Amino acid sequence: MAASAASSKDRQFLAVIGDEDSVTGLLLAGIGHVSDGPDADKNFLVVDSTTETSKIEEHFQKFTQDRKDIAVLLINQHIAERIRHRVDAFTDPFPAILEIPSKDHPYDPEKDSVLKRVRRLFGE
Amino acid sequence: MSGAVGREAVFPTRQSLGLMKNKLKGAEIGHSLLKRKSEALTKRFREITRRIDEAKQKMGRVMQIAAFSLAEVSYAVGGDIGYQIQESAKQARFRVRAKQENVSGVLLPSFESYTQDGVNDFGLTGLGKGGQQIQRCRETYARAVETLVELASLQTAFLILDEVIKVVNRRVNAIEHVIIPRTENTIKYINSELDELDREEFYRLKKVSGKKKRDVAAADAAILAARQRAAEEQAANPEAASKAPPAKEEESTDVLGENEDNDVIF
C-alpha cells in the first residue's frame, strides 16, 4: 500500500485524448503541459477522423503505463470506443480513465467501461 | 462438505487440542471482524457507486455547457483557435494532488484540483477579439474539469474498493467455509482419539485387574487344595505326620541361620 501511496503522490497532471474541440477547451482550462527539450512530450493528443487507431493506442499506452505523473486520463467516448479492448483491459486504479462526451457525440452511459462494471455489480 | 474439508495433520494430544481450540476461537473473532469490515466497505462502496452515477449525469450537462461556450469563442474570434492554443500550452496551470482517506484500513486516494499560480499560457490568446468569450470559456472549462477530477477520484475509489471488497469477502468465505470447519473437524478428531485412548486404558486396567483376580483365585485354590491334600494324607496315615516336623525344622533353621548372621555382625 505504501508503494501505491508514493506513486499517487507524484501524479499531478491530467492527460487528454480527444477531438480538437475537447482538447482546445480543456487546454484553455489549463491542463496542458509540455515538457522542455527538443523531443517535447505533450500530455494531450488531438484525434480526428484521419488519425490511425495504432497512434491512439500508442498514446493510450504512453499515458497509462509509461508516464508516472498522470493522475487522470480524459478520453472522448467515441475515441475510447475505437480502442475499447484496451480501455476495458486497463483496470489499474492509476491513472483514472474518464470517458467524456464530445460535442458531436452525446454521452452514452451504456458504453462506459466503469459504468458497465457498476451495472454488472448490481445485476442490472 | 465437511468430508471434503478434511482436518489438519496433528497428533491427537491434549496439547494440540488446546492449540486447536485457541485457533478456532481466533478464527471466529477474525471472521466477525472481517465481516464487519466487509460490511463497512460495502456501505461505502454503494454510496460511491450512487455518487458516480450522479456525477456522470452531471458531467454530461457540464461538458455540454462547456462545448457551447467554446462554440461562442470560435464565433467571436471568427476562426479556429485550436492550433494556436495547442501551440501555446506549455505549463499546466490546472493540476491535481492526491490525498488519501482511510476507510476501515483501506487507503482511498482522492484527487484535489488546484491551480498553479503564476502560470498563464494564454495571456495573448484572444487579444485581438473575443477575449471576453475566451475568459468565460476558460472559467467554464475549469469548472468542468473540476467536476471531471471529482468524478475521477470517485472512480478510482470505486476500483480500489471493488478490489479490496473482493479480497475481504474471499477471506471471510475462506474462514467461514474452510478454516472453521477444518478446525472443528480436527477438534472432533482429537476428542474421539482421546476418548478412544481413554477407553483402551480403561479396558487394559480392567484386564489387568481381572488377571490379578484370577491369579489370586488360582493361588487360593491351590493352597486350599494343598491343605486339603495334607489333611487327607494326615487322616490316611498318621505316621507320615512325623515327616512334617522336619520340614518345619528346616524353616526354623533358616531363621536361626539368619539370626546367626546378625550375631556375626555384632
Tab-separated table of C-alpha atoms in Angstrom:
chain	number	residue	atom	x	y	z
A	1	MET	CA	0.000	0.000	0.000
A	2	ALA	CA	2.908	2.307	0.739
A	3	ALA	CA	4.230	1.909	-2.785
A	4	SER	CA	0.952	2.943	-4.341
A	5	ALA	CA	0.757	5.893	-1.946
A	6	ALA	CA	4.170	7.051	-3.108
A	7	SER	CA	3.265	6.635	-6.756
A	8	SER	CA	-0.015	8.501	-6.393
A	9	LYS	CA	1.763	11.480	-4.808
A	10	ASP	CA	3.778	12.231	-7.944
A	11	ARG	CA	0.776	12.218	-10.196
A	12	GLN	CA	-0.306	15.782	-10.719
A	13	PHE	CA	-1.253	16.187	-14.363
A	14	LEU	CA	-4.257	15.365	-16.405
A	15	ALA	CA	-3.961	13.970	-19.897
A	16	VAL	CA	-6.399	14.203	-22.779
A	17	ILE	CA	-7.069	12.124	-25.833
A	18	GLY	CA	-9.855	13.822	-27.677
A	19	ASP	CA	-11.143	15.607	-30.726
A	20	GLU	CA	-9.948	19.113	-31.473
A	21	ASP	CA	-12.751	20.963	-29.678
A	22	SER	CA	-12.483	18.933	-26.476
A	23	VAL	CA	-8.720	19.293	-26.381
A	24	THR	CA	-8.899	23.029	-27.074
A	25	GLY	CA	-11.406	23.560	-24.299
A	26	LEU	CA	-9.508	21.511	-21.768
A	27	LEU	CA	-6.255	23.237	-22.699
A	28	LEU	CA	-7.983	26.576	-22.135
A	29	ALA	CA	-8.791	25.356	-18.635
A	30	GLY	CA	-5.056	24.988	-18.219
A	31	ILE	CA	-4.350	21.301	-18.102
A	32	GLY	CA	-1.842	21.310	-20.942
A	33	HIS	CA	1.728	20.505	-20.033
A	34	VAL	CA	4.580	20.263	-22.474
A	35	SER	CA	7.973	19.204	-21.227
A	36	ASP	CA	11.063	21.166	-22.194
A	37	GLY	CA	13.642	19.947	-24.594
A	38	PRO	CA	13.722	19.068	-28.285
A	39	ASP	CA	11.512	15.956	-28.018
A	40	ALA	CA	8.709	17.832	-26.321
A	41	ASP	CA	6.379	15.476	-24.523
A	42	LYS	CA	2.795	16.613	-24.656
A	43	ASN	CA	0.101	15.362	-22.345
A	44	PHE	CA	-2.628	15.707	-24.959
A	45	LEU	CA	-3.439	14.124	-28.266
A	46	VAL	CA	-5.773	15.533	-30.889
A	47	VAL	CA	-7.625	12.815	-32.725
A	48	ASP	CA	-9.565	13.389	-35.916
A	49	SER	CA	-11.021	11.011	-38.451
A	50	THR	CA	-7.652	10.563	-40.159
A	51	THR	CA	-5.783	9.562	-37.030
A	52	GLU	CA	-4.840	5.920	-37.068
A	53	THR	CA	-6.013	3.651	-34.294
A	54	SER	CA	-2.465	2.448	-33.685
A	55	LYS	CA	-1.442	6.015	-32.871
A	56	ILE	CA	-4.275	6.323	-30.351
A	57	GLU	CA	-3.258	3.020	-28.794
A	58	GLU	CA	0.336	4.118	-28.602
A	59	HIS	CA	-0.609	7.317	-26.782
A	60	PHE	CA	-3.004	5.466	-24.520
A	61	GLN	CA	-0.160	3.139	-23.618
A	62	LYS	CA	2.169	6.080	-23.004
A	63	PHE	CA	-0.296	7.954	-20.779
A	64	THR	CA	-1.371	4.914	-18.773
A	65	GLN	CA	1.832	2.903	-18.456
A	66	ASP	CA	4.957	4.844	-19.305
A	67	ARG	CA	4.305	8.226	-17.751
A	68	LYS	CA	4.089	8.188	-13.993
A	69	ASP	CA	2.978	11.792	-13.497
A	70	ILE	CA	-0.535	11.497	-14.906
A	71	ALA	CA	-3.372	11.165	-12.433
A	72	VAL	CA	-6.383	11.283	-14.703
A	73	LEU	CA	-6.689	10.428	-18.364
A	74	LEU	CA	-9.634	12.028	-20.101
A	75	ILE	CA	-10.677	10.362	-23.312
A	76	ASN	CA	-13.571	11.149	-25.593
A	77	GLN	CA	-16.078	8.370	-25.560
A	78	HIS	CA	-16.172	7.887	-29.303
A	79	ILE	CA	-12.377	7.560	-29.281
A	80	ALA	CA	-12.477	5.154	-26.357
A	81	GLU	CA	-14.882	3.151	-28.478
A	82	ARG	CA	-12.156	2.738	-31.101
A	83	ILE	CA	-9.724	1.246	-28.601
A	84	ARG	CA	-12.410	-0.312	-26.415
A	85	HIS	CA	-10.475	-3.520	-25.778
A	86	ARG	CA	-7.535	-1.542	-24.409
A	87	VAL	CA	-9.750	0.602	-22.189
A	88	ASP	CA	-11.627	-2.408	-20.833
A	89	ALA	CA	-8.398	-4.315	-20.229
A	90	PHE	CA	-6.947	-1.467	-18.166
A	91	THR	CA	-8.103	-1.986	-14.585
A	92	ASP	CA	-5.393	-0.277	-12.518
A	93	PRO	CA	-6.563	2.465	-10.182
A	94	PHE	CA	-3.927	4.886	-11.507
A	95	PRO	CA	-4.339	6.756	-13.684
A	96	ALA	CA	-8.102	7.036	-13.566
A	97	ILE	CA	-9.594	6.792	-17.026
A	98	LEU	CA	-12.554	9.000	-17.588
A	99	GLU	CA	-14.691	8.809	-20.670
A	100	ILE	CA	-16.052	12.230	-21.518
A	101	PRO	CA	-18.645	13.215	-24.042
A	102	SER	CA	-17.628	15.263	-27.039
A	103	LYS	CA	-19.551	17.935	-28.861
A	104	ASP	CA	-20.601	15.711	-31.717
A	105	HIS	CA	-21.112	12.532	-29.743
A	106	PRO	CA	-23.522	12.680	-26.801
A	107	TYR	CA	-22.658	10.724	-23.727
A	108	ASP	CA	-23.880	7.151	-23.635
A	109	PRO	CA	-23.618	5.591	-20.156
A	110	GLU	CA	-24.130	2.125	-21.598
A	111	LYS	CA	-20.708	2.172	-23.235
A	112	ASP	CA	-18.683	3.448	-20.285
A	113	SER	CA	-16.379	0.688	-19.053
A	114	VAL	CA	-16.702	1.732	-15.420
A	115	LEU	CA	-20.450	2.177	-15.543
A	116	LYS	CA	-20.685	-1.199	-17.203
A	117	ARG	CA	-18.937	-2.659	-14.184
A	118	VAL	CA	-21.264	-0.755	-11.856
A	119	ARG	CA	-24.260	-2.146	-13.686
A	120	ARG	CA	-22.859	-5.655	-13.644
A	121	LEU	CA	-22.147	-5.493	-9.911
A	122	PHE	CA	-25.696	-4.555	-9.165
A	123	GLY	CA	-27.064	-7.124	-11.508
A	124	GLU	CA	-28.854	-4.766	-13.840
B	1	MET	CA	-18.875	-30.787	2.726
B	2	SER	CA	-17.118	-31.495	5.991
B	3	GLY	CA	-15.615	-34.605	4.460
B	4	ALA	CA	-14.064	-32.584	1.663
B	5	VAL	CA	-12.598	-30.026	4.050
B	6	GLY	CA	-10.600	-32.676	5.928
B	7	ARG	CA	-8.611	-31.948	9.005
B	8	GLU	CA	-5.192	-30.731	9.892
B	9	ALA	CA	-2.311	-33.149	10.286
B	10	VAL	CA	-1.779	-33.107	14.041
B	11	PHE	CA	-1.095	-35.700	16.682
B	12	PRO	CA	-4.142	-36.259	18.852
B	13	THR	CA	-2.750	-34.949	22.109
B	14	ARG	CA	-4.248	-32.715	24.737
B	15	GLN	CA	-1.745	-30.017	23.850
B	16	SER	CA	-2.801	-29.863	20.229
B	17	LEU	CA	-6.424	-29.950	21.367
B	18	GLY	CA	-5.744	-26.778	23.332
B	19	LEU	CA	-3.993	-25.243	20.338
B	20	MET	CA	-6.907	-26.098	18.069
B	21	LYS	CA	-9.433	-24.669	20.479
B	22	ASN	CA	-7.460	-21.405	20.583
B	23	LYS	CA	-7.253	-21.419	16.826
B	24	LEU	CA	-10.981	-21.890	16.488
B	25	LYS	CA	-11.616	-19.020	18.854
B	26	GLY	CA	-9.204	-16.821	16.885
B	27	ALA	CA	-10.814	-17.773	13.606
B	28	GLU	CA	-14.254	-16.898	14.911
B	29	ILE	CA	-13.097	-13.492	16.154
B	30	GLY	CA	-11.311	-12.848	12.871
B	31	HIS	CA	-14.378	-13.875	10.946
B	32	SER	CA	-16.656	-11.463	12.764
B	33	LEU	CA	-14.139	-8.615	12.414
B	34	LEU	CA	-13.643	-9.211	8.709
B	35	LYS	CA	-17.362	-9.496	8.204
B	36	ARG	CA	-17.831	-6.124	9.828
B	37	LYS	CA	-15.049	-4.645	7.707
B	38	SER	CA	-16.628	-6.022	4.582
B	39	GLU	CA	-19.974	-4.542	5.561
B	40	ALA	CA	-18.451	-1.112	6.217
B	41	LEU	CA	-16.654	-1.193	2.885
B	42	THR	CA	-19.740	-2.325	1.026
B	43	LYS	CA	-21.729	0.511	2.536
B	44	ARG	CA	-19.095	2.940	1.360
B	45	PHE	CA	-18.969	1.245	-1.997
B	46	ARG	CA	-22.698	1.631	-2.577
B	47	GLU	CA	-22.504	5.284	-1.646
B	48	ILE	CA	-19.664	5.826	-4.095
B	49	THR	CA	-21.499	3.977	-6.812
B	50	ARG	CA	-24.528	6.185	-6.358
B	51	ARG	CA	-22.357	9.279	-6.465
B	52	ILE	CA	-20.609	8.071	-9.625
B	53	ASP	CA	-23.939	7.670	-11.304
B	54	GLU	CA	-24.935	11.207	-10.326
B	55	ALA	CA	-21.559	12.659	-11.267
B	56	LYS	CA	-21.674	11.038	-14.691
B	57	GLN	CA	-25.012	12.673	-15.375
B	58	LYS	CA	-23.676	15.988	-14.152
B	59	MET	CA	-20.598	15.612	-16.307
B	60	GLY	CA	-22.782	15.214	-19.374
B	61	ARG	CA	-24.512	18.520	-18.655
B	62	VAL	CA	-21.335	20.390	-17.738
B	63	MET	CA	-19.490	19.265	-20.827
B	64	GLN	CA	-22.389	20.342	-22.968
B	65	ILE	CA	-22.295	23.845	-21.496
B	66	ALA	CA	-18.534	23.960	-21.936
B	67	ALA	CA	-18.761	22.893	-25.559
B	68	PHE	CA	-21.328	25.602	-26.121
B	69	SER	CA	-19.067	28.274	-24.651
B	70	LEU	CA	-16.274	27.069	-26.915
B	71	ALA	CA	-18.597	27.492	-29.868
B	72	GLU	CA	-19.216	31.043	-28.667
B	73	VAL	CA	-15.476	31.629	-28.667
B	74	SER	CA	-14.936	30.413	-32.195
B	75	TYR	CA	-17.851	32.564	-33.283
B	76	ALA	CA	-16.418	35.643	-31.547
B	77	VAL	CA	-12.850	35.069	-32.674
B	78	GLY	CA	-14.086	34.282	-36.117
B	79	GLY	CA	-11.705	31.436	-36.773
B	80	ASP	CA	-10.177	28.334	-35.417
B	81	ILE	CA	-8.110	28.974	-32.321
B	82	GLY	CA	-7.384	25.296	-31.635
B	83	TYR	CA	-3.992	25.304	-33.265
B	84	GLN	CA	-2.898	28.499	-31.526
B	85	ILE	CA	-3.923	27.130	-28.162
B	86	GLN	CA	-2.243	23.796	-28.684
B	87	GLU	CA	0.979	25.526	-29.575
B	88	SER	CA	0.942	27.945	-26.678
B	89	ALA	CA	0.274	25.316	-23.995
B	90	LYS	CA	3.493	24.968	-22.052
B	91	GLN	CA	2.938	24.585	-18.325
B	92	ALA	CA	-0.036	23.027	-16.650
B	93	ARG	CA	-1.914	25.602	-14.647
B	94	PHE	CA	-4.553	23.215	-13.532
B	95	ARG	CA	-3.100	20.349	-11.557
B	96	VAL	CA	-4.313	17.733	-9.160
B	97	ARG	CA	-2.878	16.422	-5.960
B	98	ALA	CA	-3.721	13.079	-4.444
B	99	LYS	CA	-4.940	12.883	-0.893
B	100	GLN	CA	-5.658	9.745	0.976
B	101	GLU	CA	-8.609	8.817	3.032
B	102	ASN	CA	-8.734	5.855	5.365
B	103	VAL	CA	-11.869	3.728	5.280
B	104	SER	CA	-11.619	0.696	7.582
B	105	GLY	CA	-7.931	0.310	6.913
B	106	VAL	CA	-8.184	0.848	3.179
B	107	LEU	CA	-6.430	3.877	1.766
B	108	LEU	CA	-8.635	5.520	-0.801
B	109	PRO	CA	-6.981	8.180	-2.909
B	110	SER	CA	-8.937	11.237	-3.777
B	111	PHE	CA	-7.785	13.907	-6.172
B	112	GLU	CA	-7.929	17.513	-5.295
B	113	SER	CA	-7.561	20.084	-8.002
B	114	TYR	CA	-5.535	23.223	-7.556
B	115	THR	CA	-4.244	25.887	-9.882
B	116	GLN	CA	-0.584	26.614	-10.133
B	117	ASP	CA	-0.106	30.320	-9.555
B	118	GLY	CA	1.769	32.491	-11.973
B	119	VAL	CA	1.293	30.216	-14.961
B	120	ASN	CA	-0.761	31.586	-17.789
B	121	ASP	CA	-0.040	30.264	-21.238
B	122	PHE	CA	-2.933	32.014	-22.867
B	123	GLY	CA	-2.243	35.601	-21.961
B	124	LEU	CA	-2.186	36.658	-25.593
B	125	THR	CA	-4.947	34.411	-26.838
B	126	GLY	CA	-7.918	36.409	-27.961
B	127	LEU	CA	-6.060	39.663	-27.597
B	128	GLY	CA	-7.407	40.917	-30.879
B	129	LYS	CA	-11.029	39.989	-30.364
B	130	GLY	CA	-13.168	37.610	-28.347
B	131	GLY	CA	-11.092	37.970	-25.217
B	132	GLN	CA	-14.148	38.148	-23.014
B	133	GLN	CA	-15.615	34.999	-24.517
B	134	ILE	CA	-12.312	33.206	-24.118
B	135	GLN	CA	-12.150	34.247	-20.493
B	136	ARG	CA	-15.649	32.919	-19.898
B	137	CYS	CA	-14.853	29.744	-21.770
B	138	ARG	CA	-11.777	29.179	-19.634
B	139	GLU	CA	-13.818	29.538	-16.476
B	140	THR	CA	-16.469	27.189	-17.765
B	141	TYR	CA	-13.923	24.601	-18.730
B	142	ALA	CA	-12.117	24.963	-15.403
B	143	ARG	CA	-15.383	24.174	-13.622
B	144	ALA	CA	-15.972	21.251	-15.957
B	145	VAL	CA	-12.521	19.865	-15.279
B	146	GLU	CA	-13.149	20.187	-11.542
B	147	THR	CA	-16.215	18.021	-11.996
B	148	LEU	CA	-14.165	15.597	-14.035
B	149	VAL	CA	-11.483	15.395	-11.365
B	150	GLU	CA	-14.112	14.743	-8.724
B	151	LEU	CA	-15.532	12.007	-10.883
B	152	ALA	CA	-12.083	10.570	-11.470
B	153	SER	CA	-11.388	10.315	-7.759
B	154	LEU	CA	-14.748	8.638	-7.211
B	155	GLN	CA	-13.940	6.233	-9.976
B	156	THR	CA	-10.511	5.419	-8.562
B	157	ALA	CA	-12.042	4.840	-5.143
B	158	PHE	CA	-14.599	2.631	-6.821
B	159	LEU	CA	-11.955	0.486	-8.487
B	160	ILE	CA	-9.861	0.151	-5.329
B	161	LEU	CA	-12.861	-0.606	-3.127
B	162	ASP	CA	-14.079	-3.162	-5.612
B	163	GLU	CA	-10.754	-4.938	-5.416
B	164	VAL	CA	-10.493	-4.727	-1.627
B	165	ILE	CA	-14.061	-5.916	-1.065
B	166	LYS	CA	-13.362	-8.911	-3.265
B	167	VAL	CA	-10.273	-9.776	-1.223
B	168	VAL	CA	-12.052	-9.292	2.114
B	169	ASN	CA	-15.035	-11.367	1.029
B	170	ARG	CA	-12.718	-14.088	-0.153
B	171	ARG	CA	-11.084	-14.117	3.266
B	172	VAL	CA	-14.434	-14.150	5.062
B	173	ASN	CA	-15.570	-17.080	2.960
B	174	ALA	CA	-12.287	-18.916	3.412
B	175	ILE	CA	-12.561	-18.614	7.189
B	176	GLU	CA	-16.232	-19.464	7.245
B	177	HIS	CA	-16.168	-22.412	4.872
B	178	VAL	CA	-12.662	-23.818	5.189
B	179	ILE	CA	-10.756	-22.821	8.285
B	180	ILE	CA	-13.544	-23.073	10.867
B	181	PRO	CA	-14.946	-26.419	9.649
B	182	ARG	CA	-11.469	-27.853	9.362
B	183	THR	CA	-10.536	-26.758	12.874
B	184	GLU	CA	-13.795	-28.159	14.193
B	185	ASN	CA	-13.097	-31.402	12.406
B	186	THR	CA	-9.648	-31.527	13.920
B	187	ILE	CA	-11.049	-30.908	17.400
B	188	LYS	CA	-13.618	-33.644	16.862
B	189	TYR	CA	-10.917	-35.976	15.662
B	190	ILE	CA	-8.650	-35.246	18.616
B	191	ASN	CA	-11.539	-35.710	21.040
B	192	SER	CA	-12.516	-39.030	19.522
B	193	GLU	CA	-8.916	-40.208	19.565
B	194	LEU	CA	-8.513	-39.163	23.196
B	195	ASP	CA	-11.773	-40.932	24.093
B	196	GLU	CA	-10.527	-43.998	22.293
B	197	LEU	CA	-7.277	-43.867	24.266
B	198	ASP	CA	-9.285	-43.482	27.484
B	199	ARG	CA	-11.390	-46.487	26.642
B	200	GLU	CA	-8.305	-48.503	25.752
B	201	GLU	CA	-6.654	-47.569	29.005
B	202	PHE	CA	-9.778	-48.437	30.980
B	203	TYR	CA	-10.037	-51.769	29.198
B	204	ARG	CA	-6.388	-52.520	29.857
B	205	LEU	CA	-6.743	-51.753	33.555
B	206	LYS	CA	-9.871	-53.907	33.662
B	207	LYS	CA	-7.940	-56.727	32.017
B	208	VAL	CA	-5.003	-56.362	34.416
B	209	SER	CA	-7.221	-56.370	37.477
B	210	GLY	CA	-9.176	-59.319	36.092
B	211	LYS	CA	-5.961	-61.221	35.544
B	212	LYS	CA	-4.788	-60.397	39.040
B	213	LYS	CA	-8.079	-61.562	40.500
B	214	ARG	CA	-7.810	-64.754	38.502
B	215	ASP	CA	-4.250	-65.355	39.713
B	216	VAL	CA	-5.230	-64.754	43.326
B	217	ALA	CA	-8.187	-67.066	42.976
B	218	ALA	CA	-5.963	-69.748	41.424
B	219	ALA	CA	-3.375	-69.353	44.155
B	220	ASP	CA	-6.077	-69.579	46.814
B	221	ALA	CA	-7.460	-72.690	45.214
B	222	ALA	CA	-4.002	-74.248	45.048
B	223	ILE	CA	-3.317	-73.530	48.717
B	224	LEU	CA	-6.732	-74.843	49.646
B	225	ALA	CA	-6.134	-77.968	47.608
B	226	ALA	CA	-2.711	-78.454	49.177
B	227	ARG	CA	-4.148	-78.078	52.637
B	228	GLN	CA	-6.926	-80.463	51.860
B	229	ARG	CA	-4.469	-82.960	50.467
B	230	ALA	CA	-2.286	-82.613	53.506
B	231	ALA	CA	-5.275	-83.092	55.772
B	232	GLU	CA	-6.326	-86.125	53.812
B	233	GLU	CA	-2.845	-87.623	53.930
B	234	GLN	CA	-2.693	-86.995	57.643
B	235	ALA	CA	-6.045	-88.672	58.044
B	236	ALA	CA	-4.925	-91.605	55.910
B	237	ASN	CA	-1.680	-92.453	57.734
B	238	PRO	CA	-0.841	-90.623	60.936
B	239	GLU	CA	2.747	-91.985	60.804
B	240	ALA	CA	3.500	-89.726	57.960
B	241	ALA	CA	2.799	-86.820	60.254
B	242	SER	CA	6.218	-87.382	61.791
B	243	LYS	CA	7.645	-86.356	58.414
B	244	ALA	CA	6.137	-82.978	58.574
B	245	PRO	CA	8.112	-81.621	61.520
B	246	PRO	CA	11.473	-81.901	59.747
B	247	ALA	CA	10.210	-79.559	57.088
B	248	LYS	CA	9.256	-77.049	59.750
B	249	GLU	CA	12.634	-77.576	61.340
B	250	GLU	CA	14.297	-76.577	58.086
B	251	GLU	CA	12.374	-73.340	58.063
B	252	SER	CA	13.261	-72.659	61.645
B	253	THR	CA	16.882	-73.451	60.981
B	254	ASP	CA	16.811	-70.891	58.200
B	255	VAL	CA	15.502	-68.354	60.593
B	256	LEU	CA	18.117	-69.374	63.060
B	257	GLY	CA	20.779	-69.073	60.386
B	258	GLU	CA	19.742	-65.515	59.767
B	259	ASN	CA	19.940	-64.761	63.386
B	260	GLU	CA	23.366	-66.214	63.455
B	261	ASP	CA	24.383	-63.853	60.675
B	262	ASN	CA	23.076	-60.985	62.670
B	263	ASP	CA	25.127	-62.199	65.575
B	264	VAL	CA	28.201	-62.262	63.394
B	265	ILE	CA	27.721	-58.599	62.535
B	266	PHE	CA	27.524	-57.785	66.194
